[in-house]
mmCIF file of C-alpha atoms and ligand atoms in Angstrom:
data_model
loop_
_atom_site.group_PDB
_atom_site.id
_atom_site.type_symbol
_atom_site.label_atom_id
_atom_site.label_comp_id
_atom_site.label_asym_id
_atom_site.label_seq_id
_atom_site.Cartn_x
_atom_site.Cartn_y
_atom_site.Cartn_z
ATOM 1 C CA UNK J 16 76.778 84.055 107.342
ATOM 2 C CA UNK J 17 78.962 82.294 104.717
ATOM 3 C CA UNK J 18 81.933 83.446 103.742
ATOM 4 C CA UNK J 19 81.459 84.928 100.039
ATOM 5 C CA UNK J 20 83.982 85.188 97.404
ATOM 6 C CA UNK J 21 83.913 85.762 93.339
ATOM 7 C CA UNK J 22 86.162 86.302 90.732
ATOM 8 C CA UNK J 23 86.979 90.071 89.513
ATOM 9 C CA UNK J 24 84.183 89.752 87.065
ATOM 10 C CA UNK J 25 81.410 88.557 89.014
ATOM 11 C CA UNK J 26 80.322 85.306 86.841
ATOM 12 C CA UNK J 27 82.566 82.890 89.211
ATOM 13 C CA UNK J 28 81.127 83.166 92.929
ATOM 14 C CA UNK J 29 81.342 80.728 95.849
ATOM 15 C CA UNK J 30 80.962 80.572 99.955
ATOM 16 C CA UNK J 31 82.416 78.554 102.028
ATOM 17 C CA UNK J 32 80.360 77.695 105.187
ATOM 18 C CA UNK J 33 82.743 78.582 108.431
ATOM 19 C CA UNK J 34 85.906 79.228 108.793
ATOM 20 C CA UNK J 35 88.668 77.476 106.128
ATOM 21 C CA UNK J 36 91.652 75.199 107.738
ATOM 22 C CA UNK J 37 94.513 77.518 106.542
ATOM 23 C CA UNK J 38 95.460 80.579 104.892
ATOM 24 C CA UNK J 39 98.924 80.305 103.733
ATOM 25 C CA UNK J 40 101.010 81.421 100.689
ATOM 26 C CA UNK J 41 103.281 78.546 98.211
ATOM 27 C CA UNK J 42 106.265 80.116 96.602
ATOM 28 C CA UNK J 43 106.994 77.629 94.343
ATOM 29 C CA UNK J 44 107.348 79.507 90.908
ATOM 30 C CA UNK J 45 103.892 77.848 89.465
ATOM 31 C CA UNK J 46 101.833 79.438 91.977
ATOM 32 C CA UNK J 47 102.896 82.632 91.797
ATOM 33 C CA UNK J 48 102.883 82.369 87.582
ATOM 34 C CA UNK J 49 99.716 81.934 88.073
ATOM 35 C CA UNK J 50 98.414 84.289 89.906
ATOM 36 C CA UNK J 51 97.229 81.784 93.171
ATOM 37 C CA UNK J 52 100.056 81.428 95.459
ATOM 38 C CA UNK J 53 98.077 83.100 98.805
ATOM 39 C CA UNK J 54 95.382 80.518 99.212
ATOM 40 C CA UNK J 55 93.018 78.993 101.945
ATOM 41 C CA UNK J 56 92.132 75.708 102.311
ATOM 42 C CA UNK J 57 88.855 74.570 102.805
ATOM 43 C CA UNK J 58 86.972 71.771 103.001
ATOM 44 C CA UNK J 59 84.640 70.497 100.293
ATOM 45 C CA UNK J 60 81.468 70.013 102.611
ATOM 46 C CA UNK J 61 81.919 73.440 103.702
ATOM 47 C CA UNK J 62 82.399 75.343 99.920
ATOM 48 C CA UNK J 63 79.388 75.709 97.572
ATOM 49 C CA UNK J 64 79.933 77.099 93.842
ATOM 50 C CA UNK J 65 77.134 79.536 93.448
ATOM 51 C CA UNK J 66 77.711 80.317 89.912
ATOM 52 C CA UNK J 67 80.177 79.922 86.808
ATOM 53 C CA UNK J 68 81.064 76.595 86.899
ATOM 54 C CA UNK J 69 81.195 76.688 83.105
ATOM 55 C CA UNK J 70 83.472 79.832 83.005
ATOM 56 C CA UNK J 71 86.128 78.039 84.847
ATOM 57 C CA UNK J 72 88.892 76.530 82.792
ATOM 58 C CA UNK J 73 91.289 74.043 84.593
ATOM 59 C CA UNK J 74 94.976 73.666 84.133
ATOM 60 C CA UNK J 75 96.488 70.392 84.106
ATOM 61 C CA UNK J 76 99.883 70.347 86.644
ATOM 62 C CA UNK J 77 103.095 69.072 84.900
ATOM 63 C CA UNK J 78 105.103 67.518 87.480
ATOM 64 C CA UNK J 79 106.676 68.559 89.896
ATOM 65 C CA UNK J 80 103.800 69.753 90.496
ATOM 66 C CA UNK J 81 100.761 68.013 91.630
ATOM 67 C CA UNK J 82 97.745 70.448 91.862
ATOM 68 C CA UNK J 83 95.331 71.392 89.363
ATOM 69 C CA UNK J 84 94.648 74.996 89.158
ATOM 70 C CA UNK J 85 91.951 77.012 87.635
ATOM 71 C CA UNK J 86 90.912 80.488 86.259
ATOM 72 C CA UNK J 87 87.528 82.049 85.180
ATOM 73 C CA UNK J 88 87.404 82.474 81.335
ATOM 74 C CA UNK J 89 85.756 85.931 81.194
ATOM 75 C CA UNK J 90 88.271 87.878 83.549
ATOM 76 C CA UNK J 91 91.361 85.770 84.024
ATOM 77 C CA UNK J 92 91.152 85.680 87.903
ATOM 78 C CA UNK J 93 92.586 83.088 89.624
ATOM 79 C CA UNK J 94 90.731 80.636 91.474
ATOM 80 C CA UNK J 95 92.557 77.726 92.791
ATOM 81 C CA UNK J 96 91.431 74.622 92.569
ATOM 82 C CA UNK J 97 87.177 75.302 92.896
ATOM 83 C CA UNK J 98 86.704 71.940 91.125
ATOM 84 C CA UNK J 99 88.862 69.761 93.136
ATOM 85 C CA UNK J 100 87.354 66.263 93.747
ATOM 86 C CA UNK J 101 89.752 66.362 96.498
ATOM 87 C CA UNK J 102 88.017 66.458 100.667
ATOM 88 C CA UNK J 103 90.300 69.547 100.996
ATOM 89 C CA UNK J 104 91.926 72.091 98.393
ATOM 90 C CA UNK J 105 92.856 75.615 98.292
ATOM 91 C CA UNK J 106 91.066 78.234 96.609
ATOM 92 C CA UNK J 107 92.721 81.671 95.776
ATOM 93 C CA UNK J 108 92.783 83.909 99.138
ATOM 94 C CA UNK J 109 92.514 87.197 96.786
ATOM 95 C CA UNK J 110 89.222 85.890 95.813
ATOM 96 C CA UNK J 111 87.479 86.094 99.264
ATOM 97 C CA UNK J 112 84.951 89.425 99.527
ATOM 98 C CA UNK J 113 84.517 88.446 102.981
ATOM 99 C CA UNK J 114 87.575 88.346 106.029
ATOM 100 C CA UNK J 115 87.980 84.413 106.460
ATOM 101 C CA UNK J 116 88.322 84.747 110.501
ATOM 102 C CA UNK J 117 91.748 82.921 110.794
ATOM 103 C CA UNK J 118 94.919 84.683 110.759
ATOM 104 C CA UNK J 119 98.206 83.964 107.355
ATOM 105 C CA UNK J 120 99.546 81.253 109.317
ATOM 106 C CA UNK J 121 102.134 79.598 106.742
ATOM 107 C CA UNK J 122 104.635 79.813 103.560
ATOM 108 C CA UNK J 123 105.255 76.570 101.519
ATOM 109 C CA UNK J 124 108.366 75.868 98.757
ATOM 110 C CA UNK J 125 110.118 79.067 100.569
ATOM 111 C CA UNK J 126 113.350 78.058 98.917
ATOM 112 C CA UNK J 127 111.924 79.196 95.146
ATOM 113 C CA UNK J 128 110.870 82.309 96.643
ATOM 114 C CA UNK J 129 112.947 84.722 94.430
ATOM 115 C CA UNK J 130 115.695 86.728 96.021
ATOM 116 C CA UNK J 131 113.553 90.297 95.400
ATOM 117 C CA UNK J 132 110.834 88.895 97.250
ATOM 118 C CA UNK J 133 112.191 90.261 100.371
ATOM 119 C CA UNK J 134 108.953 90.349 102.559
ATOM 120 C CA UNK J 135 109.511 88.971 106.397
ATOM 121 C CA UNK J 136 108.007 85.777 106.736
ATOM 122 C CA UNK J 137 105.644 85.724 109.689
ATOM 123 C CA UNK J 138 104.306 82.644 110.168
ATOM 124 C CA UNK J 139 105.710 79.187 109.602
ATOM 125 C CA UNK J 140 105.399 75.863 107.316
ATOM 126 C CA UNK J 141 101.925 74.040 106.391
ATOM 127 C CA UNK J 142 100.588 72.072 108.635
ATOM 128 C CA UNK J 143 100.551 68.336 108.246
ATOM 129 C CA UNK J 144 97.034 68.301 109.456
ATOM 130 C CA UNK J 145 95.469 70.054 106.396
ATOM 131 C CA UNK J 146 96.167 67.640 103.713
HETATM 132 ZN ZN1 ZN Q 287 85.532 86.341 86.146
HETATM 133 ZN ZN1 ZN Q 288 102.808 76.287 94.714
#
Protein backbone atom coordinates (compact mmCIF):
# COMPACT_ATOMS: atom_id res chain seq x y z
CA UNK A 1 0.00 0.00 0.00
CA UNK A 2 1.12 3.61 -0.67
CA UNK A 3 1.99 5.73 1.75
CA UNK A 4 -0.99 8.41 2.09
CA UNK A 5 -0.76 11.86 3.26
CA UNK A 6 -3.15 15.19 3.03
CA UNK A 7 -3.24 18.44 4.28
CA UNK A 8 -5.37 19.27 7.61
CA UNK A 9 -8.29 20.01 5.41
CA UNK A 10 -8.52 17.16 3.23
CA UNK A 11 -8.55 19.01 -0.39
CA UNK A 12 -4.53 18.51 -0.74
CA UNK A 13 -3.79 14.58 -0.70
CA UNK A 14 -0.85 12.60 -2.10
CA UNK A 15 1.03 8.95 -1.76
CA UNK A 16 4.15 8.24 -2.28
CA UNK A 17 4.82 4.67 -3.59
CA UNK A 18 7.55 2.95 -1.02
CA UNK A 19 9.49 4.11 1.31
CA UNK A 20 10.98 8.05 0.95
CA UNK A 21 15.03 8.54 0.99
CA UNK A 22 15.07 10.60 4.27
CA UNK A 23 13.20 11.98 7.03
CA UNK A 24 15.09 14.74 8.52
CA UNK A 25 14.36 18.18 10.08
CA UNK A 26 16.22 21.90 8.57
CA UNK A 27 16.55 24.50 11.23
CA UNK A 28 17.28 27.19 9.23
CA UNK A 29 14.77 29.98 10.39
CA UNK A 30 12.65 29.76 6.90
CA UNK A 31 11.65 26.33 7.48
CA UNK A 32 10.52 26.49 10.65
CA UNK A 33 8.55 30.11 9.74
CA UNK A 34 6.91 28.19 7.72
CA UNK A 35 5.66 25.59 9.23
CA UNK A 36 7.87 22.63 7.06
CA UNK A 37 11.10 22.16 8.70
CA UNK A 38 10.53 18.05 9.53
CA UNK A 39 10.35 16.78 6.00
CA UNK A 40 10.97 13.53 3.90
CA UNK A 41 12.36 13.32 0.78
CA UNK A 42 11.04 11.45 -1.87
CA UNK A 43 11.41 10.80 -5.16
CA UNK A 44 9.20 12.15 -7.93
CA UNK A 45 8.50 8.68 -9.69
CA UNK A 46 7.46 7.41 -6.46
CA UNK A 47 4.85 10.55 -5.26
CA UNK A 48 1.46 10.99 -7.00
CA UNK A 49 -0.80 14.21 -6.18
CA UNK A 50 -4.21 12.74 -5.78
CA UNK A 51 -6.02 15.91 -5.41
CA UNK A 52 -5.70 19.85 -4.88
CA UNK A 53 -3.23 20.76 -7.11
CA UNK A 54 -5.09 24.04 -7.58
CA UNK A 55 -5.34 24.74 -3.77
CA UNK A 56 -1.66 24.80 -3.47
CA UNK A 57 0.00 28.17 -3.53
CA UNK A 58 3.87 28.24 -3.95
CA UNK A 59 6.32 30.54 -2.30
CA UNK A 60 9.12 31.85 -4.16
CA UNK A 61 12.68 31.40 -1.91
CA UNK A 62 14.66 34.69 -1.48
CA UNK A 63 18.15 33.75 -1.22
CA UNK A 64 19.84 32.31 0.89
CA UNK A 65 17.55 30.17 0.39
CA UNK A 66 17.04 27.97 -2.52
CA UNK A 67 13.80 25.87 -2.15
CA UNK A 68 10.42 26.64 -3.11
CA UNK A 69 7.87 25.88 -0.57
CA UNK A 70 4.20 25.50 -0.65
CA UNK A 71 0.90 25.58 1.40
CA UNK A 72 -2.76 24.55 0.63
CA UNK A 73 -4.99 27.69 0.28
CA UNK A 74 -8.07 26.42 2.18
CA UNK A 75 -6.28 25.35 5.55
CA UNK A 76 -2.81 26.83 5.60
CA UNK A 77 -0.97 23.44 6.05
CA UNK A 78 2.28 23.12 5.00
CA UNK A 79 3.30 21.03 2.27
CA UNK A 80 6.79 21.30 1.11
CA UNK A 81 7.63 21.43 -2.09
CA UNK A 82 4.57 18.92 -3.82
CA UNK A 83 5.22 20.75 -7.12
CA UNK A 84 8.86 20.47 -7.39
CA UNK A 85 10.08 19.77 -10.98
CA UNK A 86 13.01 18.61 -9.13
CA UNK A 87 13.87 14.18 -9.32
CA UNK A 88 13.87 14.53 -5.48
CA UNK A 89 12.26 17.14 -2.93
CA UNK A 90 10.89 17.11 0.45
CA UNK A 91 7.41 17.22 1.33
CA UNK A 92 6.22 18.19 4.92
CA UNK A 93 6.70 14.99 7.34
CA UNK A 94 3.54 16.32 9.50
CA UNK A 95 1.57 15.72 6.46
CA UNK A 96 2.01 11.88 6.23
CA UNK A 97 -1.38 9.84 7.61
CA UNK A 98 0.59 6.85 7.14
CA UNK A 99 4.22 5.80 9.24
CA UNK A 100 6.86 6.28 6.31
CA UNK A 101 8.93 2.96 7.43
CA UNK A 102 12.37 4.72 7.87
CA UNK A 103 13.51 6.04 11.05
CA UNK A 104 14.41 10.69 11.71
CA UNK A 105 17.77 10.14 10.55
CA UNK A 106 19.13 13.89 10.20
CA UNK A 107 19.10 17.81 11.23
CA UNK A 108 20.28 20.39 8.58
CA UNK A 109 21.37 24.41 9.26
CA UNK A 110 21.69 23.22 13.14
CA UNK A 111 23.59 26.40 13.82
CA UNK A 112 20.12 28.71 13.35
CA UNK A 113 18.45 26.40 15.57
CA UNK A 114 17.41 28.92 18.32
CA UNK A 115 18.94 28.61 21.74
CA UNK A 116 15.24 27.48 23.38
CA UNK A 117 15.11 24.78 21.04
CA UNK A 118 16.83 22.58 23.42
CA UNK A 119 15.70 19.08 22.07
CA UNK A 120 18.75 16.32 21.88
CA UNK A 121 19.67 15.81 18.49
CA UNK A 122 19.59 12.13 17.63
CA UNK A 123 20.62 11.56 14.45
CA UNK A 124 23.18 13.31 12.30
CA UNK A 125 23.66 15.65 9.03
CA UNK A 126 21.87 15.00 5.47
CA UNK A 127 23.18 12.75 3.50
CA UNK A 128 25.02 13.68 0.35
CA UNK A 129 23.28 10.90 -1.41
CA UNK A 130 19.74 12.43 -1.34
CA UNK A 131 20.20 15.46 -3.37
ZN1 LIG B 1 -5.97 22.03 3.21
ZN1 LIG C 1 15.40 25.01 5.89
Amino acid sequence: MPIQGSCACGAVRFAIEGAPSAVGTCHCSRCRKLGSSTIVFVARKQFSLLSGAQQIETIAPRAPYTYTRSFCRCCGTALGEPLSPDASFPINAHCLDDDPGIPHSFHEFTENRPSWDTQPEASGAIPETIR
